[in-house]
Amino acid sequence: MDKAVVRAVPSEAKLSISLTLSGSHRQLQRDQTEPLGRALARISASATKTKKRKEPPAPGPPVRLFFRGQPVSEAATNAEAWQDGAELLVGNVIYRVERNPPICHELDLPRHVMAGFPVCPRLRLEFSDPDRSLFVWYKQQQAEWEEAGHERVFTPAVGDIGLRLKVRCTPGDGQRFGESRELEVQGPVEAGPGACTFDGRHLYTQRLTEEPVIRTVSYNLLADVYAQTEHARTVLFPYCAPYALELEYRHCLIRKELSGYRADLLCLQEVDRAVFSDSLAPALEAFGLDGLFRLKDKQHEGLATFYRRGRFRLCSQHDIVLGEALTGNPLHDDMLQRLSCFPGAKEKMLQRSSALQVSVLESTADPPRKICVANTHLYFHPKGGNIRLLQIAVALSHIRHVAYELYPGIPIIFCGDFNSTPSTGMYSFVRDGTIAEDHEDWTSNGDEERCNMSLSHPLKLKSASGEPAYTNYVGGFHGCLDYIFIDSESLDVEQVIPMPSHEEVTSHQALPSVSHPSDHIALICDLRWK
């Protein structure tokens, strides 16, 4: 029996009817509120169309629609009439109606795959659920394709080096399956780089955590928009093999590294907008993580927060651009008034694109139990300590508003690349709750940008990961710039996953390298509700 595929989405004004008439594929767009009789008349007319016509068209064949053996009223709307399982009669031809069948619109694979590194196809499905779809992986052996796996994610083995891979996706919704799509990887499986800096860390994260433990990761991924520049290749990272700076290579490593941490919360910085949608979100979704993205103001990269959907549900988002919030939210009026006495610092602060991503999540096991997860990336300039103090003050004030006023009493996890070592005013302000107006960081960029003021905040925060010797290691600099700050009154540190050894970090001189995808090192902590 032929089929007629009907796509009808309630939020859209039109539905489409796709079928083959007189040997030609036709797709009709009809108003959902239109009476069925008009759509049937249009199908009848389409059945008589030819490319060239010298004579007046003959009357079209009779067209009727039946559901469960009974004719459907031609006065019914298209939205009501076209039901899954109905039968469309066009002359003597019967079509089975499939309304909103599972569809795989897009199936994409990386151009390069490496042995030992997971491969996850990027999908664009409609009326379908990846967890209810079927996947079959094949590898080519002596010109023959052999089945190699049936999971959504496939990790080629060392023995697969030189072989070609392909995947077949059959979209499903739990009751029906749609038409399959196949795609072959462009090139053969390649050899991996050998030992990576994160391999040893994965030994500590082989299992998912369970309540009340929350595994939290903070990681600056090194945005491709910065890695793929002549300045990066020749000045910032001249020691790094050029191919190891390529997006495809680095993200092959990143997917393996992040998936192996089995995080419940994952806060990432320097995430390219296209990378989030095309690579990270599809891959991490396959590993059970849902993601949120916040673009920096007027930038091509930003912040991403992922949470394990088996553990958490999203309640609300409260993202801000720090400079905009300072001038646009009455919450910061006092600070703005004080900063107006320092026009140089005020102008520099308002020019910055730094953002703060704040998400309130609730436990799937215990919905009243909620948590505030914040993620940021502060101003990078070595002499920008004064601006980072202003930025962190705005960020902490906003977090306090969310966690103390909107959701009173919920714990805070504040991750990010703060571009500040433990000896800076930014770090002591977060930890101690105060900063004096005579702190040296207020004049970090000279007298023209000084902005001396005393600040305080009520949050009880501590660095869950301590103060590592470094979280950033590049030629000419290494230091601790990244932190996972936690609410010390509500959360305890269960364990801190050890950093890679100095020998691993420097095995290729500095970061990034063929064995490490970023110039930063991920922080990983297992936290426990008190």
Coordinates of C-alpha atoms in Angstrom, one line a residue:
M1 CA 0.0 0.0 0.0
D2 CA 1.3 3.5 -0.9
K3 CA 1.5 6.1 1.9
A4 CA 0.6 9.7 2.3
V5 CA 2.7 11.5 4.9
V6 CA 1.0 14.3 6.7
R7 CA 3.0 16.8 8.8
A8 CA 0.7 18.8 11.1
V9 CA 2.1 20.9 13.9
P10 CA -0.5 22.6 16.1
S11 CA 1.6 25.8 16.3
E12 CA 1.8 26.2 12.5
A13 CA -0.9 27.5 10.2
K14 CA -0.5 25.0 7.5
L15 CA 0.0 21.3 7.2
S16 CA 1.7 19.4 4.4
I17 CA 0.5 16.3 2.5
S18 CA 3.2 14.3 0.7
L19 CA 2.4 11.5 -1.7
T20 CA 3.1 10.1 -5.2
L21 CA 0.5 10.9 -7.8
S22 CA 0.7 9.5 -11.4
G23 CA 4.4 8.7 -10.8
S24 CA 5.4 12.1 -9.5
H25 CA 6.0 13.1 -5.9
R26 CA 3.7 15.9 -4.8
Q27 CA 3.7 18.0 -1.6
L28 CA 0.6 20.1 -0.9
Q29 CA 0.5 22.9 1.6
R30 CA -3.0 23.4 3.1
D31 CA -4.4 25.5 5.8
Q32 CA -5.1 23.5 8.9
T33 CA -8.5 25.2 9.3
E34 CA -9.5 24.6 5.7
P35 CA -12.4 22.1 5.1
L36 CA -11.2 18.6 4.1
G37 CA -13.3 18.8 0.9
R38 CA -11.1 21.5 -0.6
A39 CA -7.9 19.6 0.1
L40 CA -9.4 16.4 -1.5
A41 CA -10.3 18.5 -4.6
R42 CA -6.8 19.8 -4.8
I43 CA -5.4 16.3 -4.6
S44 CA -7.7 15.2 -7.4
A45 CA -6.6 18.1 -9.6
S46 CA -2.9 17.4 -8.9
A47 CA -3.4 13.8 -10.0
T48 CA -4.2 15.0 -13.5
K49 CA -1.3 17.4 -13.9
T50 CA 1.4 16.8 -16.5
K51 CA 4.4 18.9 -17.4
K52 CA 3.1 19.8 -20.9
R53 CA -0.6 20.0 -21.7
K54 CA -2.1 20.6 -25.1
E55 CA -5.7 19.7 -24.2
P56 CA -8.0 20.9 -21.4
P57 CA -7.4 18.7 -18.3
A58 CA -9.6 15.8 -17.8
P59 CA -11.7 15.6 -14.6
G60 CA -9.6 14.3 -11.7
P61 CA -10.2 10.9 -10.1
P62 CA -12.6 10.7 -7.2
V63 CA -10.8 11.3 -3.9
R64 CA -12.1 10.2 -0.5
L65 CA -10.7 9.9 3.0
F66 CA -11.7 7.1 5.4
F67 CA -10.9 6.5 9.0
R68 CA -11.6 3.1 10.6
G69 CA -13.6 2.1 7.6
Q70 CA -15.9 5.2 7.8
P71 CA -15.8 8.2 5.4
V72 CA -14.5 11.4 7.0
S73 CA -16.8 14.4 6.6
E74 CA -15.6 16.8 4.0
A75 CA -16.7 19.6 6.3
A76 CA -14.1 18.6 9.0
T77 CA -11.0 20.7 9.1
N78 CA -7.8 19.4 7.8
A79 CA -6.3 19.4 11.3
E80 CA -9.1 17.1 12.5
A81 CA -9.5 14.9 9.4
W82 CA -6.0 13.7 8.7
Q83 CA -5.5 11.1 11.4
D84 CA -2.7 8.6 11.6
G85 CA -3.9 5.3 10.2
A86 CA -6.6 6.8 7.9
E87 CA -6.8 5.7 4.3
L88 CA -6.9 8.0 1.3
L89 CA -8.5 6.7 -1.8
V90 CA -7.4 8.4 -5.1
G91 CA -9.3 6.7 -7.9
N92 CA -8.4 3.0 -7.4
V93 CA -5.2 3.7 -5.4
I94 CA -5.2 3.4 -1.6
Y95 CA -2.8 5.4 0.5
R96 CA -2.2 4.8 4.2
V97 CA -2.0 8.1 6.0
E98 CA 1.0 8.5 8.3
R99 CA 0.5 11.6 10.5
N100 CA 3.7 13.1 12.0
P101 CA 5.8 9.9 11.6
P102 CA 9.3 9.9 13.1
I103 CA 11.6 11.7 10.7
C104 CA 15.4 12.0 10.6
H105 CA 15.9 15.3 8.8
E106 CA 19.6 15.4 9.3
L107 CA 22.4 12.9 10.1
D108 CA 25.9 14.1 10.4
L109 CA 29.3 12.6 11.4
P110 CA 32.7 14.2 12.1
R111 CA 35.1 14.2 9.2
H112 CA 37.7 12.5 11.2
V113 CA 37.4 9.7 13.8
M114 CA 40.2 8.3 16.0
A115 CA 40.5 4.9 17.7
G116 CA 39.6 5.0 21.3
F117 CA 37.5 8.2 20.9
P118 CA 33.7 8.2 21.0
V119 CA 31.8 9.1 17.8
C120 CA 28.3 10.5 18.2
P121 CA 26.2 11.4 15.1
R122 CA 24.6 14.8 15.1
L123 CA 20.9 14.4 14.6
R124 CA 17.9 16.6 13.6
L125 CA 14.9 14.5 14.4
E126 CA 11.2 15.4 14.3
F127 CA 8.4 13.5 16.0
S128 CA 11.1 11.3 17.3
D129 CA 13.2 10.6 20.4
P130 CA 16.9 9.7 20.1
D131 CA 16.5 7.3 23.0
R132 CA 13.7 5.5 21.2
S133 CA 15.4 5.4 17.8
L134 CA 17.6 2.6 16.4
F135 CA 21.3 2.9 15.5
V136 CA 23.4 0.4 13.7
W137 CA 27.1 1.0 13.2
Y138 CA 29.1 -0.8 10.4
K139 CA 32.7 -1.2 9.6
Q140 CA 34.1 -2.1 6.2
Q141 CA 36.0 -5.3 6.1
Q142 CA 37.5 -6.3 2.7
A143 CA 34.8 -4.3 0.8
E144 CA 32.0 -5.9 3.0
W145 CA 30.1 -4.0 5.6
E146 CA 29.8 -5.8 9.0
E147 CA 27.7 -4.7 12.0
A148 CA 29.9 -3.3 14.7
G149 CA 27.5 -1.8 17.3
H150 CA 23.9 -0.8 18.2
E151 CA 24.4 2.1 20.5
R152 CA 24.0 5.8 19.7
V153 CA 27.6 6.4 20.5
F154 CA 30.3 4.2 19.0
T155 CA 34.0 4.0 20.0
P156 CA 36.2 2.5 17.4
A157 CA 39.0 0.1 18.6
V158 CA 42.6 0.1 17.8
G159 CA 41.9 -2.8 15.5
D160 CA 39.6 -0.6 13.5
I161 CA 42.4 1.7 12.4
G162 CA 42.3 2.0 8.6
L163 CA 38.7 0.8 8.3
R164 CA 35.8 2.9 7.2
L165 CA 32.6 3.4 9.4
K166 CA 29.0 4.2 8.7
V167 CA 25.9 4.5 10.8
R168 CA 22.2 3.9 10.1
C169 CA 19.6 5.8 12.1
T170 CA 16.0 4.7 12.2
P171 CA 14.0 7.4 14.0
G172 CA 11.4 6.2 16.5
D173 CA 8.9 7.6 19.0
G174 CA 8.3 4.5 21.1
Q175 CA 5.4 3.3 19.0
R176 CA 6.4 3.8 15.4
F177 CA 9.6 3.9 13.4
G178 CA 10.3 6.2 10.4
E179 CA 12.5 5.8 7.3
S180 CA 16.2 5.1 8.0
R181 CA 19.1 7.3 6.9
E182 CA 22.6 6.1 6.4
L183 CA 25.9 8.1 6.4
E184 CA 29.5 7.0 6.0
V185 CA 32.5 8.8 7.7
Q186 CA 34.5 10.6 5.0
G187 CA 37.8 9.0 6.0
P188 CA 39.1 5.8 7.6
V189 CA 39.6 5.4 11.4
E190 CA 42.8 7.1 12.4
A191 CA 45.3 6.3 15.2
G192 CA 44.8 8.4 18.4
P193 CA 47.5 10.4 20.1
G194 CA 48.3 7.8 22.7
A195 CA 48.0 8.7 26.4
C196 CA 46.1 11.9 27.1
T197 CA 46.3 14.1 30.2
F198 CA 42.7 13.1 31.2
D199 CA 43.1 9.3 31.0
G200 CA 44.3 9.0 34.5
R201 CA 41.5 11.3 35.8
H202 CA 38.9 9.0 34.2
L203 CA 39.9 6.3 36.6
Y204 CA 38.3 8.3 39.4
T205 CA 35.1 9.0 37.5
Q206 CA 34.2 5.5 36.1
R207 CA 30.8 5.5 37.8
L208 CA 27.9 8.0 37.9
T209 CA 27.3 9.6 41.3
E210 CA 24.1 9.1 43.3
E211 CA 22.2 11.3 45.6
P212 CA 23.3 13.2 47.6
V213 CA 26.6 13.6 45.7
I214 CA 26.9 16.0 42.8
R215 CA 29.9 15.7 40.4
T216 CA 30.7 19.2 39.2
V217 CA 33.2 20.2 36.4
S218 CA 34.4 23.6 35.4
Y219 CA 36.4 24.0 32.2
N220 CA 37.6 26.7 29.8
L221 CA 37.6 24.8 26.4
L222 CA 39.6 27.4 24.5
A223 CA 37.3 28.8 21.9
D224 CA 38.0 27.9 18.3
V225 CA 37.6 31.6 17.3
Y226 CA 40.8 32.2 19.4
A227 CA 42.7 28.9 18.6
Q228 CA 42.3 29.3 14.8
T229 CA 44.2 32.5 14.3
E230 CA 47.7 33.2 13.1
H231 CA 48.4 34.9 16.4
A232 CA 47.5 31.7 18.2
R233 CA 49.7 29.5 16.0
T234 CA 52.7 31.8 16.0
V235 CA 52.6 33.7 19.3
L236 CA 50.3 32.1 21.9
F237 CA 50.8 28.4 21.1
P238 CA 53.8 28.1 18.8
Y239 CA 54.8 24.8 20.5
C240 CA 51.5 23.1 19.6
A241 CA 51.4 21.1 16.4
P242 CA 49.1 22.9 13.9
Y243 CA 46.8 20.0 13.4
A244 CA 46.2 19.8 17.2
L245 CA 44.7 23.3 17.1
E246 CA 42.2 22.3 14.5
L247 CA 38.6 22.2 15.7
E248 CA 37.9 18.7 14.5
Y249 CA 40.9 17.3 16.4
R250 CA 40.4 19.2 19.6
H251 CA 36.7 18.4 19.8
C252 CA 37.5 14.7 19.3
L253 CA 39.5 15.0 22.5
I254 CA 37.0 17.2 24.3
R255 CA 34.1 14.7 23.6
K256 CA 36.1 11.9 25.1
E257 CA 37.4 14.0 28.1
L258 CA 34.0 15.4 29.1
S259 CA 32.0 12.1 28.6
G260 CA 34.6 10.3 30.7
Y261 CA 34.1 12.6 33.7
R262 CA 30.4 11.5 34.0
A263 CA 29.5 14.9 35.4
D264 CA 26.2 15.9 36.9
L265 CA 26.9 19.6 36.4
L266 CA 29.3 20.9 33.7
C267 CA 30.1 24.6 33.5
L268 CA 32.1 25.5 30.4
Q269 CA 33.7 28.7 29.2
E270 CA 34.8 29.8 25.8
V271 CA 32.3 27.8 23.9
D272 CA 31.8 28.8 20.3
R273 CA 28.2 29.3 19.4
A274 CA 28.3 26.9 16.4
V275 CA 30.3 24.4 18.5
F276 CA 27.6 24.3 21.1
S277 CA 24.8 23.6 18.7
D278 CA 26.7 21.4 16.2
S279 CA 29.1 19.4 18.4
L280 CA 28.8 19.7 22.2
A281 CA 25.1 19.7 22.8
P282 CA 24.4 16.7 20.5
A283 CA 27.3 14.7 21.9
L284 CA 26.6 15.4 25.6
E285 CA 22.9 14.9 25.1
A286 CA 23.8 11.3 24.0
F287 CA 25.6 10.9 27.4
G288 CA 22.5 12.1 29.4
L289 CA 23.3 15.8 29.7
D290 CA 21.1 18.7 28.6
G291 CA 22.7 22.1 27.9
L292 CA 22.1 25.8 28.2
F293 CA 24.1 28.4 26.3
R294 CA 24.7 32.1 26.9
L295 CA 26.5 34.1 24.3
K296 CA 28.8 36.9 25.4
D297 CA 27.7 40.4 24.3
K298 CA 28.8 41.0 20.7
Q299 CA 31.0 37.9 20.7
H300 CA 31.0 34.5 18.9
E301 CA 31.6 32.5 22.1
G302 CA 30.1 32.3 25.5
L303 CA 29.1 30.1 28.4
A304 CA 27.5 26.7 28.5
T305 CA 26.0 24.9 31.5
F306 CA 25.0 21.2 31.2
Y307 CA 23.1 19.2 33.8
R308 CA 22.4 15.4 34.0
R309 CA 18.7 15.2 33.1
G310 CA 18.3 12.0 35.2
R311 CA 19.3 14.1 38.3
F312 CA 18.0 17.6 37.6
R313 CA 15.3 19.6 35.9
L314 CA 15.6 23.3 34.9
C315 CA 13.4 25.6 37.0
S316 CA 14.5 29.0 35.7
Q317 CA 17.4 31.0 34.1
H318 CA 18.7 34.3 35.2
D319 CA 21.6 35.2 32.9
I320 CA 23.0 38.7 32.6
V321 CA 25.7 40.7 30.9
L322 CA 27.6 42.2 33.8
G323 CA 28.1 45.7 32.3
E324 CA 24.5 45.9 31.2
A325 CA 23.2 44.7 34.6
L326 CA 25.3 47.4 36.4
T327 CA 23.4 50.2 34.6
G328 CA 20.1 48.6 33.9
N329 CA 19.2 46.9 37.2
P330 CA 18.3 48.9 40.3
L331 CA 19.9 46.1 42.3
H332 CA 23.3 47.7 41.5
D333 CA 22.3 51.4 41.8
D334 CA 24.6 52.0 44.9
M335 CA 27.6 50.6 43.2
L336 CA 26.9 52.5 39.9
Q337 CA 26.6 55.7 41.9
R338 CA 30.0 55.1 43.6
L339 CA 31.6 54.1 40.3
S340 CA 30.5 57.3 38.7
C341 CA 33.2 59.1 40.6
F342 CA 35.7 57.1 38.5
P343 CA 34.8 57.7 34.8
G344 CA 37.9 55.8 33.4
A345 CA 37.1 52.6 35.3
K346 CA 33.3 53.0 34.6
E347 CA 33.9 53.3 30.9
K348 CA 36.2 50.2 30.8
M349 CA 33.7 48.2 32.9
L350 CA 30.8 49.0 30.6
Q351 CA 32.8 48.1 27.5
R352 CA 33.4 44.6 28.6
S353 CA 31.3 41.7 27.1
S354 CA 31.6 39.4 30.1
A355 CA 28.4 37.5 31.0
L356 CA 27.1 35.5 34.0
Q357 CA 25.0 32.4 33.4
V358 CA 22.7 31.5 36.4
S359 CA 20.5 28.4 36.3
V360 CA 18.2 27.2 39.1
L361 CA 17.8 23.4 39.0
E362 CA 15.7 21.1 41.0
S363 CA 16.4 17.5 42.0
T364 CA 14.4 14.9 40.1
A365 CA 14.4 12.7 43.1
D366 CA 13.4 15.4 45.6
P367 CA 11.9 18.5 43.7
P368 CA 11.8 20.8 46.7
R369 CA 15.6 20.5 46.8
K370 CA 17.0 23.2 44.5
I371 CA 20.4 24.5 43.6
C372 CA 21.7 27.7 42.1
V373 CA 24.4 27.0 39.5
A374 CA 26.4 30.1 38.2
N375 CA 29.0 30.2 35.5
T376 CA 31.2 33.1 34.3
H377 CA 34.3 34.2 32.5
L378 CA 35.8 37.4 33.8
Y379 CA 37.9 40.0 32.0
F380 CA 41.2 38.6 30.9
H381 CA 43.7 41.5 30.9
P382 CA 46.7 41.0 33.3
K383 CA 46.2 44.6 34.5
G384 CA 42.5 44.3 34.8
G385 CA 42.2 43.4 38.5
N386 CA 40.1 46.5 39.2
I387 CA 37.6 45.5 36.4
R388 CA 37.4 41.9 37.7
L389 CA 36.6 43.2 41.2
L390 CA 33.8 45.3 39.7
Q391 CA 32.6 42.3 37.7
I392 CA 32.6 39.9 40.6
A393 CA 30.8 42.4 42.8
V394 CA 27.9 42.6 40.2
A395 CA 27.9 38.8 39.8
L396 CA 27.8 38.1 43.5
S397 CA 25.0 40.6 44.0
H398 CA 23.0 39.0 41.3
I399 CA 23.6 35.5 42.6
R400 CA 22.6 36.7 46.1
H401 CA 19.3 38.0 44.6
V402 CA 18.5 34.7 43.0
A403 CA 19.6 32.4 45.9
Y404 CA 18.5 34.6 48.8
E405 CA 15.4 36.4 47.5
L406 CA 13.9 34.5 44.5
Y407 CA 14.7 31.0 45.9
P408 CA 15.5 31.7 49.6
G409 CA 18.1 29.4 51.1
I410 CA 19.1 27.3 48.1
P411 CA 22.8 26.3 47.9
I412 CA 25.2 28.0 45.4
I413 CA 27.8 26.5 43.1
F414 CA 29.7 29.2 41.3
C415 CA 32.1 28.0 38.5
G416 CA 34.2 29.8 36.0
D417 CA 37.4 31.1 34.6
F418 CA 38.0 34.1 36.9
N419 CA 41.4 35.1 35.4
S420 CA 42.6 35.7 39.0
T421 CA 45.2 33.9 41.0
P422 CA 44.6 33.2 44.8
S423 CA 46.8 36.2 45.6
T424 CA 44.4 38.7 44.0
G425 CA 41.7 40.9 45.4
M426 CA 39.0 39.1 43.4
Y427 CA 39.8 35.8 45.1
S428 CA 40.0 37.2 48.6
F429 CA 36.8 39.2 48.1
V430 CA 34.9 36.0 47.1
R431 CA 36.4 34.0 49.9
D432 CA 36.3 36.6 52.7
G433 CA 33.2 38.6 51.8
T434 CA 35.0 42.0 51.9
I435 CA 37.5 44.1 49.9
A436 CA 39.1 47.3 51.3
E437 CA 39.1 50.5 49.3
D438 CA 42.9 50.7 49.6
H439 CA 43.5 47.2 48.1
E440 CA 46.2 47.4 45.4
D441 CA 44.0 45.8 42.7
W442 CA 41.9 49.0 42.6
T443 CA 44.9 50.7 40.8
S444 CA 45.9 47.7 38.8
N445 CA 45.9 49.7 35.5
G446 CA 47.2 53.0 36.8
D447 CA 45.7 56.0 38.4
E448 CA 43.5 56.9 35.4
E449 CA 41.4 53.7 35.9
R450 CA 41.6 53.6 39.7
C451 CA 38.2 53.0 41.4
N452 CA 38.9 52.6 45.1
M453 CA 35.9 51.5 47.1
S454 CA 35.1 49.1 49.9
L455 CA 32.7 46.2 49.0
S456 CA 31.1 43.4 50.8
H457 CA 28.8 40.4 50.2
P458 CA 27.0 38.0 52.5
L459 CA 27.6 34.8 50.7
K460 CA 29.7 32.1 52.5
L461 CA 31.8 30.7 49.6
K462 CA 34.9 28.6 49.5
S463 CA 37.0 27.0 46.7
A464 CA 35.9 23.4 46.5
S465 CA 39.0 22.5 44.5
G466 CA 41.4 24.4 46.7
E467 CA 44.2 26.4 45.1
P468 CA 46.0 24.2 42.5
A469 CA 49.4 25.2 41.4
Y470 CA 47.9 26.0 38.1
T471 CA 44.8 25.5 36.0
N472 CA 46.2 27.3 33.0
Y473 CA 49.6 26.4 31.5
V474 CA 51.0 28.1 28.4
G475 CA 54.4 29.2 27.3
G476 CA 55.4 32.0 29.5
F477 CA 52.7 31.7 32.1
H478 CA 51.1 29.2 34.5
G479 CA 48.8 29.9 37.3
C480 CA 45.5 29.1 39.0
L481 CA 42.7 31.0 37.3
D482 CA 39.7 28.7 37.6
Y483 CA 37.6 27.8 40.6
I484 CA 34.5 26.0 41.7
F485 CA 33.2 28.1 44.6
I486 CA 30.5 26.5 46.7
D487 CA 28.2 27.5 49.5
S488 CA 30.1 26.2 52.6
E489 CA 27.0 26.2 54.8
S490 CA 25.1 23.8 52.5
L491 CA 27.6 21.7 50.6
D492 CA 30.6 19.6 51.6
V493 CA 33.5 18.4 49.3
E494 CA 33.4 14.6 49.0
Q495 CA 36.5 14.4 46.8
V496 CA 38.6 16.5 44.4
I497 CA 39.7 14.6 41.3
P498 CA 43.5 14.9 41.1
M499 CA 45.0 17.2 38.5
P500 CA 47.1 15.7 35.8
S501 CA 50.8 15.4 36.8
H502 CA 53.3 18.1 35.9
E503 CA 55.0 15.5 33.6
E504 CA 51.7 14.9 31.7
V505 CA 51.0 18.6 31.4
T506 CA 54.5 19.4 30.1
S507 CA 55.0 16.2 28.0
H508 CA 54.6 18.4 24.9
Q509 CA 56.0 21.6 26.5
A510 CA 52.8 23.3 27.4
L511 CA 49.0 23.4 26.7
P512 CA 47.2 22.9 24.4
S513 CA 48.9 19.9 22.8
V514 CA 48.2 16.7 20.9
S515 CA 47.2 15.1 24.2
H516 CA 45.2 18.0 25.7
P517 CA 42.6 20.1 23.9
S518 CA 42.7 23.4 25.8
D519 CA 45.2 25.8 27.5
H520 CA 43.2 25.2 30.7
I521 CA 42.7 22.1 32.8
A522 CA 39.3 21.0 34.0
L523 CA 38.4 21.2 37.7
I524 CA 36.4 18.2 39.0
C525 CA 34.8 17.9 42.4
D526 CA 32.3 15.6 44.0
L527 CA 30.1 17.7 46.3
R528 CA 27.6 16.4 48.9
W529 CA 24.5 18.1 50.2
K530 CA 24.7 18.7 53.9

